[in-house]
PDB file of C-alpha atoms in Angstrom:
ATOM      1  CA  UNK A  23      80.542  92.261 103.890  1.00  0.00           C
ATOM      2  CA  UNK A  24      80.270  95.519 101.982  1.00  0.00           C
ATOM      3  CA  UNK A  25      82.368  96.584  99.020  1.00  0.00           C
ATOM      4  CA  UNK A  26      82.518 100.197  97.880  1.00  0.00           C
ATOM      5  CA  UNK A  27      84.268 100.959  94.588  1.00  0.00           C
ATOM      6  CA  UNK A  28      84.947 104.521  93.529  1.00  0.00           C
ATOM      7  CA  UNK A  29      87.366 107.374  94.102  1.00  0.00           C
ATOM      8  CA  UNK A  30      88.208 110.115  96.553  1.00  0.00           C
ATOM      9  CA  UNK A  31      86.890 113.573  95.602  1.00  0.00           C
ATOM     10  CA  UNK A  32      87.685 117.077  96.837  1.00  0.00           C
ATOM     11  CA  UNK A  33      84.380 118.034  98.476  1.00  0.00           C
ATOM     12  CA  UNK A  34      81.497 116.414 100.343  1.00  0.00           C
ATOM     13  CA  UNK A  35      79.080 118.036  97.861  1.00  0.00           C
ATOM     14  CA  UNK A  36      80.528 115.642  95.223  1.00  0.00           C
ATOM     15  CA  UNK A  37      80.680 112.666  97.597  1.00  0.00           C
ATOM     16  CA  UNK A  38      78.348 109.776  98.298  1.00  0.00           C
ATOM     17  CA  UNK A  39      80.282 108.560 101.341  1.00  0.00           C
ATOM     18  CA  UNK A  40      82.868 109.646 103.866  1.00  0.00           C
ATOM     19  CA  UNK A  41      85.674 107.167 104.433  1.00  0.00           C
ATOM     20  CA  UNK A  42      87.303 106.914 107.865  1.00  0.00           C
ATOM     21  CA  UNK A  43      91.050 107.189 107.295  1.00  0.00           C
ATOM     22  CA  UNK A  44      93.130 104.681 109.234  1.00  0.00           C
ATOM     23  CA  UNK A  45      90.178 102.738 110.650  1.00  0.00           C
ATOM     24  CA  UNK A  46      90.804  99.007 110.861  1.00  0.00           C
ATOM     25  CA  UNK A  47      88.171  97.151 108.870  1.00  0.00           C
ATOM     26  CA  UNK A  48      88.492  94.243 111.318  1.00  0.00           C
ATOM     27  CA  UNK A  49      87.653  96.419 114.324  1.00  0.00           C
ATOM     28  CA  UNK A  50      84.188  96.111 115.887  1.00  0.00           C
ATOM     29  CA  UNK A  51      83.192  99.749 115.220  1.00  0.00           C
ATOM     30  CA  UNK A  52      79.515 100.537 114.650  1.00  0.00           C
ATOM     31  CA  UNK A  53      80.507 101.853 111.190  1.00  0.00           C
ATOM     32  CA  UNK A  54      83.607 102.182 108.973  1.00  0.00           C
ATOM     33  CA  UNK A  55      82.224 104.795 106.573  1.00  0.00           C
ATOM     34  CA  UNK A  56      79.418 107.333 106.616  1.00  0.00           C
ATOM     35  CA  UNK A  57      76.742 107.903 103.984  1.00  0.00           C
ATOM     36  CA  UNK A  58      76.531 111.530 102.866  1.00  0.00           C
ATOM     37  CA  UNK A  59      72.979 112.886 102.996  1.00  0.00           C
ATOM     38  CA  UNK A  60      73.738 116.557 102.308  1.00  0.00           C
ATOM     39  CA  UNK A  61      75.963 119.503 103.162  1.00  0.00           C
ATOM     40  CA  UNK A  62      74.383 122.377 105.094  1.00  0.00           C
ATOM     41  CA  UNK A  63      76.700 125.368 105.268  1.00  0.00           C
ATOM     42  CA  UNK A  64      79.817 124.184 107.090  1.00  0.00           C
ATOM     43  CA  UNK A  65      78.220 120.925 108.302  1.00  0.00           C
ATOM     44  CA  UNK A  66      78.164 117.467 106.763  1.00  0.00           C
ATOM     45  CA  UNK A  67      74.850 115.723 107.436  1.00  0.00           C
ATOM     46  CA  UNK A  68      75.460 111.976 107.208  1.00  0.00           C
ATOM     47  CA  UNK A  69      74.555 108.607 108.675  1.00  0.00           C
ATOM     48  CA  UNK A  70      76.723 105.993 110.330  1.00  0.00           C
ATOM     49  CA  UNK A  71      75.085 102.707 111.372  1.00  0.00           C
ATOM     50  CA  UNK A  72      71.735 104.285 110.510  1.00  0.00           C
ATOM     51  CA  UNK A  73      72.125 107.177 112.970  1.00  0.00           C
ATOM     52  CA  UNK A  74      72.061 110.704 111.556  1.00  0.00           C
ATOM     53  CA  UNK A  75      74.892 112.985 112.642  1.00  0.00           C
ATOM     54  CA  UNK A  76      76.270 116.409 111.809  1.00  0.00           C
ATOM     55  CA  UNK A  77      80.014 116.798 111.425  1.00  0.00           C
ATOM     56  CA  UNK A  78      81.934 120.054 110.935  1.00  0.00           C
ATOM     57  CA  UNK A  79      83.494 120.407 107.480  1.00  0.00           C
ATOM     58  CA  UNK A  80      87.070 121.687 107.384  1.00  0.00           C
ATOM     59  CA  UNK A  81      89.288 122.619 104.443  1.00  0.00           C
ATOM     60  CA  UNK A  82      92.952 122.091 103.722  1.00  0.00           C
ATOM     61  CA  UNK A  83      93.744 123.716 100.395  1.00  0.00           C
ATOM     62  CA  UNK A  84      90.994 122.735  97.969  1.00  0.00           C
ATOM     63  CA  UNK A  85      90.129 119.494  99.815  1.00  0.00           C
ATOM     64  CA  UNK A  86      87.485 119.118 102.470  1.00  0.00           C
ATOM     65  CA  UNK A  87      87.555 116.708 105.404  1.00  0.00           C
ATOM     66  CA  UNK A  88      85.809 116.139 108.690  1.00  0.00           C
ATOM     67  CA  UNK A  89      86.430 114.181 111.873  1.00  0.00           C
ATOM     68  CA  UNK A  90      84.332 111.658 113.741  1.00  0.00           C
ATOM     69  CA  UNK A  91      84.807 109.829 117.034  1.00  0.00           C
ATOM     70  CA  UNK A  92      83.846 106.157 117.257  1.00  0.00           C
ATOM     71  CA  UNK A  93      83.924 103.940 120.315  1.00  0.00           C
ATOM     72  CA  UNK A  94      86.276 100.979 120.364  1.00  0.00           C
ATOM     73  CA  UNK A  95      85.431  98.393 123.067  1.00  0.00           C
ATOM     74  CA  UNK A  96      89.120  97.975 123.963  1.00  0.00           C
ATOM     75  CA  UNK A  97      90.694 101.391 123.343  1.00  0.00           C
ATOM     76  CA  UNK A  98      87.684 103.606 124.076  1.00  0.00           C
ATOM     77  CA  UNK A  99      86.849 106.640 121.915  1.00  0.00           C
ATOM     78  CA  UNK A 100      88.970 107.007 118.762  1.00  0.00           C
ATOM     79  CA  UNK A 101      88.942 110.016 116.436  1.00  0.00           C
ATOM     80  CA  UNK A 102      89.241 109.498 112.664  1.00  0.00           C
ATOM     81  CA  UNK A 103      89.590 111.888 109.769  1.00  0.00           C
ATOM     82  CA  UNK A 104      86.706 111.511 107.288  1.00  0.00           C
ATOM     83  CA  UNK A 105      87.536 111.987 103.588  1.00  0.00           C
ATOM     84  CA  UNK A 106      84.943 112.591 100.822  1.00  0.00           C
ATOM     85  CA  UNK A 107      84.494 109.572  98.532  1.00  0.00           C
ATOM     86  CA  UNK A 108      82.221 109.021  95.524  1.00  0.00           C
ATOM     87  CA  UNK A 109      81.130 105.475  94.735  1.00  0.00           C
ATOM     88  CA  UNK A 110      81.299 104.369  91.109  1.00  0.00           C
ATOM     89  CA  UNK A 111      77.513 104.450  90.785  1.00  0.00           C
ATOM     90  CA  UNK A 112      77.435 108.031  92.052  1.00  0.00           C
ATOM     91  CA  UNK A 113      74.562 107.475  94.493  1.00  0.00           C
TER      92      UNK A 113
END
């Protein structure tokens, strides 16, 4: 079990993680959050279940977000919005 304490922030440049909005924590997804490695231009470079991926960064007002698709064994591919989140340790 993993616990992440912190707060949502406006941009991925401030974030340590990306939280999947609406993802069931009981679901057997490979990951429920992503670890932010860096932002390169309009791409978020992150890891989910240890695999590096690049996600497009979008803006709505002053807030950034992205989207990721994960595979559910029952429902198939599911798309989730990813919101920037900074853990309380800021790592």
